[in-house]
DNA sequence: CTCGACTCCTGTTAGC
DNA sequence: TGCTAACAGGAGTCGA
């Protein structure tokens, strides 16, 4: 399957500023890509120790002992990303899978590539460090997650994820996403069909594409599928360039009573796919 | 296989 | 001022 683990580097590949620039965002595909770039600096380093103080944070049977056994004295060969999953390939073939939930931040050598998350705290509370790798050069990589919705696992099932949001083609979108009776937005959030779309990317994309989030996913015609594919690609590209999923045009008005920036209509607020959904009844259909 | 409902986590915030 | 309850979304599970 196509598992593009890195986004083509283009003019959007600005150096990540460590402080102050980022607004409140959410760990969606865009943010995990920013994390991945900040973690490239650990490639080639050797893991000296593993800190896994929170058993709840370890998934699929992993324990502090199994993680320590698998990772200690191993060199990091590569850092990849599929959707919202960050993967560290170790020299012995072990893969470490890192997930960030809605409040997890990645801190590499003491620096967070994203300072502030929408529903998290920007305080730097060491007690919120749920997992860490210490390297031979004295640096470290840690996940700081106040609400513990992220997690770490050994050898994650990469095949369980759909095509990555940055590189999915219109054909893949048509075959796996725009089918069936479920709401279009719920489909976009289904990581097994398309990996990396979270609530903010979904709302912004559908708003820009003029598509109603509540429409049956299978009801789109060819033109609409192509428009969705184009818009999705554009949105993640712009979000990455601008620094996160919170930089959209819809984001400032994703509040009760907010008005559509395009035509001024009051936005509709609904729950779709279990998530708060804002859309414009005027131009999204 | 599909799909909706439910559950988990806890810092922040609105409201009394 | 101090308290409580509602709220947020990613991911997993369960039953129809």
PDB file of C-alpha atoms (C1' of nucleotides) in Angstrom:
ATOM      1  CA  UNK A   1       0.000   0.000   0.000  1.00  0.00           C
ATOM      2  CA  UNK A   2       1.100   3.549  -0.390  1.00  0.00           C
ATOM      3  CA  UNK A   3       2.469   4.701   2.898  1.00  0.00           C
ATOM      4  CA  UNK A   4       4.143   7.987   2.121  1.00  0.00           C
ATOM      5  CA  UNK A   5       5.908   8.748   5.333  1.00  0.00           C
ATOM      6  CA  UNK A   6       7.150  12.142   4.415  1.00  0.00           C
ATOM      7  CA  UNK A   7       5.691  15.089   2.664  1.00  0.00           C
ATOM      8  CA  UNK A   8       7.526  16.487  -0.334  1.00  0.00           C
ATOM      9  CA  UNK A   9       9.638  19.350   0.857  1.00  0.00           C
ATOM     10  CA  UNK A  10       8.755  22.566  -0.893  1.00  0.00           C
ATOM     11  CA  UNK A  11       8.476  26.210  -0.082  1.00  0.00           C
ATOM     12  CA  UNK A  12       6.433  25.284   2.972  1.00  0.00           C
ATOM     13  CA  UNK A  13       9.421  23.693   4.651  1.00  0.00           C
ATOM     14  CA  UNK A  14      10.246  26.602   6.880  1.00  0.00           C
ATOM     15  CA  UNK A  15      12.318  26.048   9.921  1.00  0.00           C
ATOM     16  CA  UNK A  16      10.101  25.401  12.893  1.00  0.00           C
ATOM     17  CA  UNK A  17      10.176  28.223  15.342  1.00  0.00           C
ATOM     18  CA  UNK A  18      10.390  26.973  18.873  1.00  0.00           C
ATOM     19  CA  UNK A  19       8.375  29.623  20.651  1.00  0.00           C
ATOM     20  CA  UNK A  20       5.548  32.016  20.369  1.00  0.00           C
ATOM     21  CA  UNK A  21       4.461  31.683  16.792  1.00  0.00           C
ATOM     22  CA  UNK A  22       1.908  28.924  17.039  1.00  0.00           C
ATOM     23  CA  UNK A  23      -1.685  29.446  18.031  1.00  0.00           C
ATOM     24  CA  UNK A  24      -3.893  26.768  19.488  1.00  0.00           C
ATOM     25  CA  UNK A  25      -4.078  23.747  17.270  1.00  0.00           C
ATOM     26  CA  UNK A  26      -4.896  20.049  17.381  1.00  0.00           C
ATOM     27  CA  UNK A  27      -2.649  17.069  16.709  1.00  0.00           C
ATOM     28  CA  UNK A  28      -3.953  16.125  13.266  1.00  0.00           C
ATOM     29  CA  UNK A  29      -1.911  14.945  10.297  1.00  0.00           C
ATOM     30  CA  UNK A  30      -0.433  18.403   9.819  1.00  0.00           C
ATOM     31  CA  UNK A  31       0.794  18.623  13.388  1.00  0.00           C
ATOM     32  CA  UNK A  32       2.243  15.115  13.353  1.00  0.00           C
ATOM     33  CA  UNK A  33       4.145  16.088  10.200  1.00  0.00           C
ATOM     34  CA  UNK A  34       5.577  19.048  12.117  1.00  0.00           C
ATOM     35  CA  UNK A  35       6.478  16.655  14.925  1.00  0.00           C
ATOM     36  CA  UNK A  36       8.122  14.308  12.426  1.00  0.00           C
ATOM     37  CA  UNK A  37      10.291  17.054  11.035  1.00  0.00           C
ATOM     38  CA  UNK A  38      11.355  18.099  14.502  1.00  0.00           C
ATOM     39  CA  UNK A  39      12.218  14.464  15.288  1.00  0.00           C
ATOM     40  CA  UNK A  40      14.477  13.960  12.277  1.00  0.00           C
ATOM     41  CA  UNK A  41      17.315  15.191  14.406  1.00  0.00           C
ATOM     42  CA  UNK A  42      17.254  11.931  16.407  1.00  0.00           C
ATOM     43  CA  UNK A  43      17.922   9.792  13.328  1.00  0.00           C
ATOM     44  CA  UNK A  44      21.312   8.149  13.787  1.00  0.00           C
ATOM     45  CA  UNK A  45      21.275   8.480  17.542  1.00  0.00           C
ATOM     46  CA  UNK A  46      21.319   5.491  19.876  1.00  0.00           C
ATOM     47  CA  UNK A  47      18.709   5.025  22.588  1.00  0.00           C
ATOM     48  CA  UNK A  48      20.287   4.719  26.007  1.00  0.00           C
ATOM     49  CA  UNK A  49      17.138   4.335  28.099  1.00  0.00           C
ATOM     50  CA  UNK A  50      13.350   4.324  27.940  1.00  0.00           C
ATOM     51  CA  UNK A  51      11.080   6.134  30.391  1.00  0.00           C
ATOM     52  CA  UNK A  52       7.541   4.776  30.459  1.00  0.00           C
ATOM     53  CA  UNK A  53       6.129   5.727  33.867  1.00  0.00           C
ATOM     54  CA  UNK A  54       2.469   5.499  32.897  1.00  0.00           C
ATOM     55  CA  UNK A  55       1.203   1.980  32.098  1.00  0.00           C
ATOM     56  CA  UNK A  56      -2.070   3.383  30.803  1.00  0.00           C
ATOM     57  CA  UNK A  57      -0.157   5.165  28.048  1.00  0.00           C
ATOM     58  CA  UNK A  58       1.294   1.888  26.740  1.00  0.00           C
ATOM     59  CA  UNK A  59      -0.989   0.190  24.214  1.00  0.00           C
ATOM     60  CA  UNK A  60      -1.506  -3.276  22.791  1.00  0.00           C
ATOM     61  CA  UNK A  61       0.248  -5.065  25.606  1.00  0.00           C
ATOM     62  CA  UNK A  62       3.416  -3.007  25.660  1.00  0.00           C
ATOM     63  CA  UNK A  63       5.036  -2.545  29.061  1.00  0.00           C
ATOM     64  CA  UNK A  64       7.957  -0.513  30.320  1.00  0.00           C
ATOM     65  CA  UNK A  65       9.959  -3.751  30.347  1.00  0.00           C
ATOM     66  CA  UNK A  66       9.145  -4.822  26.784  1.00  0.00           C
ATOM     67  CA  UNK A  67       9.771  -1.320  25.464  1.00  0.00           C
ATOM     68  CA  UNK A  68      13.080  -1.125  27.296  1.00  0.00           C
ATOM     69  CA  UNK A  69      14.129  -4.533  25.984  1.00  0.00           C
ATOM     70  CA  UNK A  70      13.161  -3.663  22.436  1.00  0.00           C
ATOM     71  CA  UNK A  71      14.653  -0.192  22.221  1.00  0.00           C
ATOM     72  CA  UNK A  72      17.667   0.129  24.511  1.00  0.00           C
ATOM     73  CA  UNK A  73      21.025   0.337  22.697  1.00  0.00           C
ATOM     74  CA  UNK A  74      19.239   0.573  19.358  1.00  0.00           C
ATOM     75  CA  UNK A  75      19.947   3.255  16.803  1.00  0.00           C
ATOM     76  CA  UNK A  76      17.062   5.190  15.262  1.00  0.00           C
ATOM     77  CA  UNK A  77      17.234   4.543  11.524  1.00  0.00           C
ATOM     78  CA  UNK A  78      14.260   6.561  10.384  1.00  0.00           C
ATOM     79  CA  UNK A  79      11.328   8.666  11.586  1.00  0.00           C
ATOM     80  CA  UNK A  80       8.183   8.244   9.515  1.00  0.00           C
ATOM     81  CA  UNK A  81       4.574   9.346   9.658  1.00  0.00           C
ATOM     82  CA  UNK A  82       1.333   7.841   8.421  1.00  0.00           C
ATOM     83  CA  UNK A  83      -1.689   9.969   9.183  1.00  0.00           C
ATOM     84  CA  UNK A  84      -1.535  10.800  12.877  1.00  0.00           C
ATOM     85  CA  UNK A  85       0.871   7.962  13.670  1.00  0.00           C
ATOM     86  CA  UNK A  86       4.562   8.734  14.174  1.00  0.00           C
ATOM     87  CA  UNK A  87       6.862   5.756  13.651  1.00  0.00           C
ATOM     88  CA  UNK A  88      10.471   5.343  14.771  1.00  0.00           C
ATOM     89  CA  UNK A  89      12.304   2.573  12.898  1.00  0.00           C
ATOM     90  CA  UNK A  90      15.050   1.078  15.040  1.00  0.00           C
ATOM     91  CA  UNK A  91      18.161  -0.729  13.800  1.00  0.00           C
ATOM     92  CA  UNK A  92      16.929  -4.104  15.070  1.00  0.00           C
ATOM     93  CA  UNK A  93      13.745  -3.861  13.013  1.00  0.00           C
ATOM     94  CA  UNK A  94      11.547  -2.833  15.920  1.00  0.00           C
ATOM     95  CA  UNK A  95       9.080  -0.059  15.141  1.00  0.00           C
ATOM     96  CA  UNK A  96       7.931   2.322  17.853  1.00  0.00           C
ATOM     97  CA  UNK A  97       4.476   3.808  17.221  1.00  0.00           C
ATOM     98  CA  UNK A  98       3.686   7.152  18.861  1.00  0.00           C
ATOM     99  CA  UNK A  99       0.191   8.658  19.035  1.00  0.00           C
ATOM    100  CA  UNK A 100      -0.720  12.052  20.433  1.00  0.00           C
ATOM    101  CA  UNK A 101      -4.454  11.999  21.010  1.00  0.00           C
ATOM    102  CA  UNK A 102      -5.820  15.501  21.259  1.00  0.00           C
ATOM    103  CA  UNK A 103      -3.387  16.975  23.753  1.00  0.00           C
ATOM    104  CA  UNK A 104      -0.032  15.303  23.166  1.00  0.00           C
ATOM    105  CA  UNK A 105       3.036  17.339  22.270  1.00  0.00           C
ATOM    106  CA  UNK A 106       6.405  16.082  21.084  1.00  0.00           C
ATOM    107  CA  UNK A 107       9.427  17.573  22.786  1.00  0.00           C
ATOM    108  CA  UNK A 108      12.830  16.917  21.234  1.00  0.00           C
ATOM    109  CA  UNK A 109      15.950  17.948  23.145  1.00  0.00           C
ATOM    110  CA  UNK A 110      13.814  20.124  25.371  1.00  0.00           C
ATOM    111  CA  UNK A 111      12.166  22.025  22.536  1.00  0.00           C
ATOM    112  CA  UNK A 112       8.532  21.720  21.520  1.00  0.00           C
ATOM    113  CA  UNK A 113       7.903  22.260  17.814  1.00  0.00           C
ATOM    114  CA  UNK A 114       4.343  23.217  18.710  1.00  0.00           C
ATOM    115  CA  UNK A 115       3.839  25.267  21.833  1.00  0.00           C
ATOM    116  CA  UNK A 116       0.112  25.370  22.207  1.00  0.00           C
ATOM    117  CA  UNK A 117      -2.679  22.884  21.572  1.00  0.00           C
ATOM    118  CA  UNK A 118      -6.352  23.850  21.392  1.00  0.00           C
ATOM    119  CA  UNK A 119      -7.728  21.730  24.211  1.00  0.00           C
ATOM    120  CA  UNK A 120      -4.522  21.242  26.093  1.00  0.00           C
ATOM    121  CA  UNK A 121      -2.418  23.298  28.433  1.00  0.00           C
ATOM    122  CA  UNK A 122       0.687  25.100  27.275  1.00  0.00           C
ATOM    123  CA  UNK A 123       2.176  24.768  30.733  1.00  0.00           C
ATOM    124  CA  UNK A 124       5.302  22.690  30.796  1.00  0.00           C
ATOM    125  CA  UNK A 125       4.532  20.261  33.568  1.00  0.00           C
ATOM    126  CA  UNK A 126       7.083  17.433  33.731  1.00  0.00           C
ATOM    127  CA  UNK A 127       4.482  15.260  35.444  1.00  0.00           C
ATOM    128  CA  UNK A 128       2.691  15.132  32.099  1.00  0.00           C
ATOM    129  CA  UNK A 129       5.634  13.380  30.436  1.00  0.00           C
ATOM    130  CA  UNK A 130       4.113   9.990  29.585  1.00  0.00           C
ATOM    131  CA  UNK A 131       6.985   8.552  27.562  1.00  0.00           C
ATOM    132  CA  UNK A 132      10.603   9.413  26.803  1.00  0.00           C
ATOM    133  CA  UNK A 133      13.655   8.122  25.003  1.00  0.00           C
ATOM    134  CA  UNK A 134      17.078   9.225  26.208  1.00  0.00           C
ATOM    135  CA  UNK A 135      19.892   9.226  23.668  1.00  0.00           C
ATOM    136  CA  UNK A 136      23.609   8.639  23.833  1.00  0.00           C
ATOM    137  CA  UNK A 137      24.412  12.276  23.138  1.00  0.00           C
ATOM    138  CA  UNK A 138      22.446  13.471  26.144  1.00  0.00           C
ATOM    139  CA  UNK A 139      19.366  14.583  24.214  1.00  0.00           C
ATOM    140  CA  UNK A 140      15.909  13.112  24.516  1.00  0.00           C
ATOM    141  CA  UNK A 141      12.530  12.763  22.853  1.00  0.00           C
ATOM    142  CA  UNK A 142       9.425  12.923  25.010  1.00  0.00           C
ATOM    143  CA  UNK A 143       5.656  12.988  24.752  1.00  0.00           C
ATOM    144  CA  UNK A 144       3.992  15.492  27.060  1.00  0.00           C
ATOM    145  CA  UNK A 145       0.276  14.731  27.199  1.00  0.00           C
ATOM    146  CA  UNK A 146      -1.852  16.159  30.016  1.00  0.00           C
ATOM    147  CA  UNK A 147      -4.971  14.168  29.175  1.00  0.00           C
ATOM    148  CA  UNK A 148      -3.288  10.886  28.358  1.00  0.00           C
ATOM    149  CA  UNK A 149      -5.260  10.331  25.147  1.00  0.00           C
ATOM    150  CA  UNK A 150      -2.127   9.505  23.181  1.00  0.00           C
ATOM    151  CA  UNK A 151      -0.119   6.346  23.500  1.00  0.00           C
ATOM    152  CA  UNK A 152       2.911   4.273  22.577  1.00  0.00           C
ATOM    153  CA  UNK A 153       2.970   0.811  21.050  1.00  0.00           C
ATOM    154  CA  UNK A 154       5.422  -1.676  19.603  1.00  0.00           C
ATOM    155  CA  UNK A 155       5.199  -2.558  15.911  1.00  0.00           C
ATOM    156  CA  UNK A 156       1.947  -0.724  15.135  1.00  0.00           C
ATOM    157  CA  UNK A 157      -0.307  -2.131  12.424  1.00  0.00           C
ATOM    158  CA  UNK A 158       0.405   0.267   9.574  1.00  0.00           C
ATOM    159  CA  UNK A 159      -1.952  -1.569   7.232  1.00  0.00           C
ATOM    160  CA  UNK A 160      -4.872  -0.554   9.435  1.00  0.00           C
ATOM    161  CA  UNK A 161      -4.445   3.004   8.181  1.00  0.00           C
ATOM    162  CA  UNK A 162      -5.799   4.329   4.899  1.00  0.00           C
ATOM    163  CA  UNK A 163      -3.900   6.445   2.398  1.00  0.00           C
ATOM    164  CA  UNK A 164      -2.198   9.433   3.944  1.00  0.00           C
ATOM    165  CA  UNK A 165      -4.056  12.742   3.745  1.00  0.00           C
ATOM    166  CA  UNK A 166      -1.092  14.551   2.172  1.00  0.00           C
ATOM    167  CA  UNK A 167      -0.814  12.236  -0.820  1.00  0.00           C
ATOM    168  CA  UNK A 168      -4.174  10.523  -1.290  1.00  0.00           C
ATOM    169  CA  UNK A 169      -5.266  10.505  -4.926  1.00  0.00           C
ATOM    170  CA  UNK A 170      -8.761  11.239  -6.277  1.00  0.00           C
ATOM    171  CA  UNK A 171      -9.012   7.574  -7.234  1.00  0.00           C
ATOM    172  CA  UNK A 172      -8.205   6.395  -3.709  1.00  0.00           C
ATOM    173  CA  UNK A 173     -10.662   8.940  -2.342  1.00  0.00           C
ATOM    174  CA  UNK A 174     -13.376   7.669  -4.646  1.00  0.00           C
ATOM    175  CA  UNK A 175     -12.774   4.017  -3.796  1.00  0.00           C
ATOM    176  CA  UNK A 176     -12.394   4.277  -0.053  1.00  0.00           C
ATOM    177  CA  UNK A 177     -13.947   7.506   1.197  1.00  0.00           C
ATOM    178  CA  UNK A 178     -16.805   8.742  -0.933  1.00  0.00           C
ATOM    179  CA  UNK A 179     -18.814   5.547  -0.646  1.00  0.00           C
ATOM    180  CA  UNK A 180     -21.618   4.275   1.558  1.00  0.00           C
ATOM    181  CA  UNK A 181     -24.397   5.824   3.569  1.00  0.00           C
ATOM    182  CA  UNK A 182     -22.463   7.341   6.439  1.00  0.00           C
ATOM    183  CA  UNK A 183     -22.057  11.116   6.723  1.00  0.00           C
ATOM    184  CA  UNK A 184     -19.276  12.494   4.544  1.00  0.00           C
ATOM    185  CA  UNK A 185     -17.479  14.055   7.490  1.00  0.00           C
ATOM    186  CA  UNK A 186     -17.608  10.834   9.506  1.00  0.00           C
ATOM    187  CA  UNK A 187     -15.952   9.123   6.541  1.00  0.00           C
ATOM    188  CA  UNK A 188     -13.181  11.705   6.434  1.00  0.00           C
ATOM    189  CA  UNK A 189     -12.462  11.057  10.109  1.00  0.00           C
ATOM    190  CA  UNK A 190     -12.217   7.282   9.567  1.00  0.00           C
ATOM    191  CA  UNK A 191      -8.479   6.641   9.814  1.00  0.00           C
ATOM    192  CA  UNK A 192      -8.786   3.233   8.179  1.00  0.00           C
ATOM    193  CA  UNK A 193      -9.960   4.909   4.980  1.00  0.00           C
ATOM    194  CA  UNK A 194      -7.939   8.113   4.961  1.00  0.00           C
ATOM    195  CA  UNK A 195      -5.276   8.729   7.582  1.00  0.00           C
ATOM    196  CA  UNK A 196      -4.567  12.098   9.134  1.00  0.00           C
ATOM    197  CA  UNK A 197      -7.834  14.027   8.939  1.00  0.00           C
ATOM    198  CA  UNK A 198      -9.029  15.411  12.268  1.00  0.00           C
ATOM    199  CA  UNK A 199     -11.905  17.650  13.183  1.00  0.00           C
ATOM    200  CA  UNK A 200     -10.400  20.952  12.067  1.00  0.00           C
ATOM    201  CA  UNK A 201      -9.071  19.707   8.713  1.00  0.00           C
ATOM    202  CA  UNK A 202     -12.441  18.069   8.017  1.00  0.00           C
ATOM    203  CA  UNK A 203     -14.525  21.181   8.762  1.00  0.00           C
ATOM    204  CA  UNK A 204     -12.212  23.542   6.858  1.00  0.00           C
ATOM    205  CA  UNK A 205     -12.025  21.263   3.819  1.00  0.00           C
ATOM    206  CA  UNK A 206     -15.778  20.749   3.550  1.00  0.00           C
ATOM    207  CA  UNK A 207     -16.388  24.446   4.081  1.00  0.00           C
ATOM    208  CA  UNK A 208     -13.959  25.399   1.299  1.00  0.00           C
ATOM    209  CA  UNK A 209     -15.266  22.690  -1.022  1.00  0.00           C
ATOM    210  CA  UNK A 210     -18.882  23.747  -0.473  1.00  0.00           C
ATOM    211  CA  UNK A 211     -19.918  20.273   0.653  1.00  0.00           C
ATOM    212  CA  UNK A 212     -22.384  19.562   3.470  1.00  0.00           C
ATOM    213  CA  UNK A 213     -20.677  17.464   6.195  1.00  0.00           C
ATOM    214  CA  UNK A 214     -23.924  15.573   6.752  1.00  0.00           C
ATOM    215  CA  UNK A 215     -24.357  14.386   3.186  1.00  0.00           C
ATOM    216  CA  UNK A 216     -24.175  10.686   2.480  1.00  0.00           C
ATOM    217  CA  UNK A 217     -20.566   9.946   1.596  1.00  0.00           C
ATOM    218  CA  UNK A 218     -21.646   7.943  -1.437  1.00  0.00           C
ATOM    219  CA  UNK A 219     -23.817  10.708  -2.853  1.00  0.00           C
ATOM    220  CA  UNK A 220     -21.018  12.808  -4.368  1.00  0.00           C
ATOM    221  CA  UNK A 221     -20.746  12.983  -8.137  1.00  0.00           C
ATOM    222  CA  UNK A 222     -17.402  12.878  -9.962  1.00  0.00           C
ATOM    223  CA  UNK A 223     -16.980  16.638  -9.984  1.00  0.00           C
ATOM    224  CA  UNK A 224     -17.597  16.829  -6.257  1.00  0.00           C
ATOM    225  CA  UNK A 225     -15.156  14.016  -5.503  1.00  0.00           C
ATOM    226  CA  UNK A 226     -12.485  15.764  -7.553  1.00  0.00           C
ATOM    227  CA  UNK A 227     -13.227  19.053  -5.828  1.00  0.00           C
ATOM    228  CA  UNK A 228     -12.948  17.351  -2.445  1.00  0.00           C
ATOM    229  CA  UNK A 229      -9.592  15.812  -3.392  1.00  0.00           C
ATOM    230  CA  UNK A 230      -8.218  19.123  -4.657  1.00  0.00           C
ATOM    231  CA  UNK A 231      -9.458  21.046  -1.640  1.00  0.00           C
ATOM    232  CA  UNK A 232      -8.110  18.503   0.829  1.00  0.00           C
ATOM    233  CA  UNK A 233      -4.667  18.611  -0.732  1.00  0.00           C
ATOM    234  CA  UNK A 234      -4.714  22.393  -0.730  1.00  0.00           C
ATOM    235  CA  UNK A 235      -5.901  22.663   2.875  1.00  0.00           C
ATOM    236  CA  UNK A 236      -3.223  20.410   4.381  1.00  0.00           C
ATOM    237  CA  UNK A 237      -0.544  22.114   2.299  1.00  0.00           C
ATOM    238  CA  UNK A 238      -1.596  25.562   3.454  1.00  0.00           C
ATOM    239  CA  UNK A 239      -2.030  24.424   7.053  1.00  0.00           C
ATOM    240  CA  UNK A 240       1.480  23.003   7.052  1.00  0.00           C
ATOM    241  CA  UNK A 241       2.886  26.201   5.556  1.00  0.00           C
ATOM    242  CA  UNK A 242       1.031  28.373   8.059  1.00  0.00           C
ATOM    243  CA  UNK A 243       1.898  26.270  11.084  1.00  0.00           C
ATOM    244  CA  UNK A 244      -1.069  24.113  12.006  1.00  0.00           C
ATOM    245  CA  UNK A 245      -4.670  22.999  11.680  1.00  0.00           C
ATOM    246  CA  UNK A 246      -5.890  26.077  13.527  1.00  0.00           C
ATOM    247  CA  UNK A 247      -4.835  28.477  10.745  1.00  0.00           C
ATOM    248  CA  UNK A 248      -7.932  27.981   8.583  1.00  0.00           C
ATOM    249  CA  UNK A 249     -10.419  30.637   7.607  1.00  0.00           C
ATOM    250  CA  UNK A 250     -13.209  28.809   9.391  1.00  0.00           C
ATOM    251  CA  UNK A 251     -11.336  28.414  12.666  1.00  0.00           C
ATOM    252  CA  UNK A 252     -11.979  31.919  14.093  1.00  0.00           C
ATOM    253  CA  UNK A 253     -15.746  31.444  13.704  1.00  0.00           C
ATOM    254  CA  UNK A 254     -15.985  27.867  14.997  1.00  0.00           C
ATOM    255  CA  UNK A 255     -17.938  29.179  17.977  1.00  0.00           C
ATOM    256  CA  UNK A 256     -21.612  29.266  18.859  1.00  0.00           C
ATOM    257  CA  UNK A 257     -23.257  31.999  16.803  1.00  0.00           C
ATOM    258  CA  UNK A 258     -20.285  32.340  14.434  1.00  0.00           C
ATOM    259  CA  UNK A 259     -20.905  33.632  10.907  1.00  0.00           C
ATOM    260  CA  UNK A 260     -19.618  32.279   7.598  1.00  0.00           C
ATOM    261  CA  UNK A 261     -16.574  34.307   6.442  1.00  0.00           C
ATOM    262  CA  UNK A 262     -17.671  33.727   2.851  1.00  0.00           C
ATOM    263  CA  UNK A 263     -21.273  34.902   2.838  1.00  0.00           C
ATOM    264  CA  UNK A 264     -22.116  36.002   6.354  1.00  0.00           C
ATOM    265  CA  UNK A 265     -24.730  33.368   7.151  1.00  0.00           C
ATOM    266  CA  UNK A 266     -24.837  32.111  10.716  1.00  0.00           C
ATOM    267  CA  UNK A 267     -23.078  28.768  10.845  1.00  0.00           C
ATOM    268  CA  UNK A 268     -24.872  25.565  11.719  1.00  0.00           C
ATOM    269  CA  UNK A 269     -23.502  23.675  14.733  1.00  0.00           C
ATOM    270  CA  UNK A 270     -24.052  19.928  14.833  1.00  0.00           C
ATOM    271  CA  UNK A 271     -22.584  16.672  16.086  1.00  0.00           C
ATOM    272  CA  UNK A 272     -21.438  14.528  13.168  1.00  0.00           C
ATOM    273  CA  UNK A 273     -19.316  11.451  13.631  1.00  0.00           C
ATOM    274  CA  UNK A 274     -19.377  12.267  17.323  1.00  0.00           C
ATOM    275  CA  UNK A 275     -17.588  15.562  16.737  1.00  0.00           C
ATOM    276  CA  UNK A 276     -18.666  19.179  16.958  1.00  0.00           C
ATOM    277  CA  UNK A 277     -19.246  20.294  13.387  1.00  0.00           C
ATOM    278  CA  UNK A 278     -19.603  23.813  12.006  1.00  0.00           C
ATOM    279  CA  UNK A 279     -20.881  24.350   8.475  1.00  0.00           C
ATOM    280  CA  UNK A 280     -22.556  27.026   6.377  1.00  0.00           C
ATOM    281  CA  UNK A 281     -26.138  26.259   5.303  1.00  0.00           C
ATOM    282  CA  UNK A 282     -25.807  28.840   2.541  1.00  0.00           C
ATOM    283  CA  UNK A 283     -22.940  27.541   0.426  1.00  0.00           C
ATOM    284  CA  UNK A 284     -22.347  23.979   1.656  1.00  0.00           C
ATOM    285  CA  UNK A 285     -24.710  21.477   0.069  1.00  0.00           C
TER     286      UNK A 285
ATOM    287  C1'  DC B   1     -18.573  -5.705   6.491  1.00  0.00           C
ATOM    288  C1'  DT B   2     -21.176  -1.435   8.001  1.00  0.00           C
ATOM    289  C1'  DC B   3     -22.406   1.959  11.260  1.00  0.00           C
ATOM    290  C1'  DG B   4     -24.086   4.416  15.320  1.00  0.00           C
ATOM    291  C1'  DA B   5     -23.602   4.655  20.269  1.00  0.00           C
ATOM    292  C1'  DC B   6     -20.819   4.629  24.009  1.00  0.00           C
ATOM    293  C1'  DT B   7     -16.425   5.088  26.850  1.00  0.00           C
ATOM    294  C1'  DC B   8     -12.063   6.694  28.212  1.00  0.00           C
ATOM    295  C1'  DC B   9      -8.801  10.547  29.537  1.00  0.00           C
ATOM    296  C1'  DT B  10      -8.426  15.515  32.486  1.00  0.00           C
ATOM    297  C1'  DG B  11      -7.340  20.741  32.064  1.00  0.00           C
ATOM    298  C1'  DT B  12     -10.054  24.636  31.153  1.00  0.00           C
ATOM    299  C1'  DT B  13     -13.877  27.462  31.454  1.00  0.00           C
ATOM    300  C1'  DA B  14     -18.523  29.120  32.287  1.00  0.00           C
ATOM    301  C1'  DG B  15     -21.684  29.885  35.694  1.00  0.00           C
ATOM    302  C1'  DC B  16     -23.534  30.022  40.159  1.00  0.00           C
TER     303       DC B  16
ATOM    304  C1'  DT C   1     -13.668  33.504  46.253  1.00  0.00           C
ATOM    305  C1'  DG C   2     -14.508  28.591  45.648  1.00  0.00           C
ATOM    306  C1'  DC C   3     -16.936  25.094  43.894  1.00  0.00           C
ATOM    307  C1'  DT C   4     -19.276  22.116  40.243  1.00  0.00           C
ATOM    308  C1'  DA C   5     -20.558  20.565  35.801  1.00  0.00           C
ATOM    309  C1'  DA C   6     -20.041  20.810  31.030  1.00  0.00           C
ATOM    310  C1'  DC C   7     -16.949  20.532  27.347  1.00  0.00           C
ATOM    311  C1'  DA C   8     -13.324  19.156  24.063  1.00  0.00           C
ATOM    312  C1'  DG C   9     -11.709  15.036  20.215  1.00  0.00           C
ATOM    313  C1'  DG C  10      -8.831  10.728  18.946  1.00  0.00           C
ATOM    314  C1'  DA C  11      -9.296   5.963  19.264  1.00  0.00           C
ATOM    315  C1'  DG C  12     -11.084   1.704  20.718  1.00  0.00           C
ATOM    316  C1'  DT C  13     -15.030  -1.426  21.711  1.00  0.00           C
ATOM    317  C1'  DC C  14     -19.551  -3.337  21.287  1.00  0.00           C
ATOM    318  C1'  DG C  15     -23.940  -4.720  19.491  1.00  0.00           C
ATOM    319  C1'  DA C  16     -27.445  -4.538  15.848  1.00  0.00           C
TER     320       DA C  16
END
